[in-house]
Amino acid sequence: MSSLEKMRELLVEYQQDHILKFVDQLDENERESFLKQLKTIKFQEVNALFRKAKESITEDVEKVDARMQPVPADQFGSEKNADKEELMTYRSIGLEEISKGRVAVLLLAGGQGTRLGVNYPKGMYSVNLPSGKSLFQIQAERIRRVINLAKQETGRVGSVVWYIMTSGPTNATTKKFLEKNDYFGLNQDDVILFQQGLLPCFDFDGKLLLDEKNAVAMAPDGNGGIYRALSERHILDDMEQRGIKYVHAHSVDNILVKVADPVFLGYCVKKKAECGAKVVSKNSPNEAVGVVCKVDGKYQVVEYSEITEKTANLTDPSGKLVFSSGNICNHFFSTSFLQRVAKQHESELKLHVAKKKIPYVDRNGDHIKPSEPNGIKIEKFIFDVFQFTDKFVTWEVPRISEFSALKNPDSVGKDCPSTAKRDLLVLHKSYIEEAGGIVTEGVDVEISPLLSYAGEHIEQRVKGKRFEGTISLLSEEETLNCYSNGLKNGKA
């Protein structure tokens, strides 16, 4: 029996044989490519996923007010409420772990910049800072800086492995971009790319959609697909071999993210947490952001649509919102916890289902771009593992210094390139002023991550100085490189 006949029998068993409708029209290479893809799809699991997804989209959104509780006070830390000595303790613990090579960064970078008007990975995007640096470069240089801070603190040269989860559409382009830029000074062996998984797209009856006559329509499985990918791509094995104990995971589109933040790491380590979440205080009761809390005694993120207005507006005696911990996709994990999730709990993750307009090949073989939703895409979310541990903590940070998302075009006026640029430059202005410098109104002064991670050690460069023109304050290394390049180009 040929491979095609075996596949046809399997598809008949799972009532998905319609996808072979055009197989006789394919040439040998197209048929081989199609069969190769089909062999990667677990059809029993796929059908079960649809049944589970169908149940979730037919249910009304349940209000969970009566079952919600805030994170207990002993598991809720806050930068604002911590004293200087406490923060220094956390920072020292974090830098110690970094110096021993026990820390990795897990970057969620599977998204394209489509909503920003570009057709390349979002991490390659530049918000037009004075330096012109992309998100990838900014974050890579923050890793380099924190390694240097750990060396200054401990005398040891540690390492932070940068695991970057890409997707099918972004993987090759991201790899080429990093190679072209020499990994922005990071050790190539410490930059590991791996792809998140894909899930088939369905019509509303559970039938798989064809993207081409020889290809099932597939979509990334969401940032919660990271747990399966860590296992299947052998990233957890790599972490174990390297002796990594702690992971800082975050999305690529937060321009203010403190990558491998030693304070956050130290807080989680000191609290003996398996899992932690950075949060920001909600701007208002109705801000459209998920809330980190407990439901039925388990930690989770509750979407704003699942809470009534009454509960959203609840305040404590001090006047602070009871449910104020806004989720910003910034997490801590122990590697032992990640191992347990991958082995025991990945299949239990909640499915998040979206009705979408999915291009497809119809029964006549024509490629259709629907004007209305015609099917569903299924995703898993990274935060849905909170429920699997009692050793969970949150760490509240100021939005002004840690969170500015890049999701929309400038025409939206919110979470866009202009606001991301503004927020970074406002933060850097505050660093300069705290160090005794003056920035003239309307002037943009950027601080290179290689010079300072969070405003430290810049007094010598800025104290008593007035900045009256747009500039990027560079590290000594960058200044030498600029001078060297200038000589090469006859400009110095």
PDB file of C-alpha atoms in Angstrom, residues 127 148 174 339 379 454:
ATOM      1  CA  VAL A 127      10.674  53.252  16.426  1.00  0.00           C
ATOM      2  CA  ASN A 148      28.601  43.185  32.807  1.00  0.00           C
ATOM      3  CA  THR A 174      15.116  36.631  12.258  1.00  0.00           C
ATOM      4  CA  GLN A 339       9.907  20.530  32.818  1.00  0.00           C
ATOM      5  CA  GLU A 379      -4.292  29.363  20.522  1.00  0.00           C
ATOM      6  CA  ALA A 454      18.526  51.350  34.375  1.00  0.00           C
TER       7      ALA A 454
END
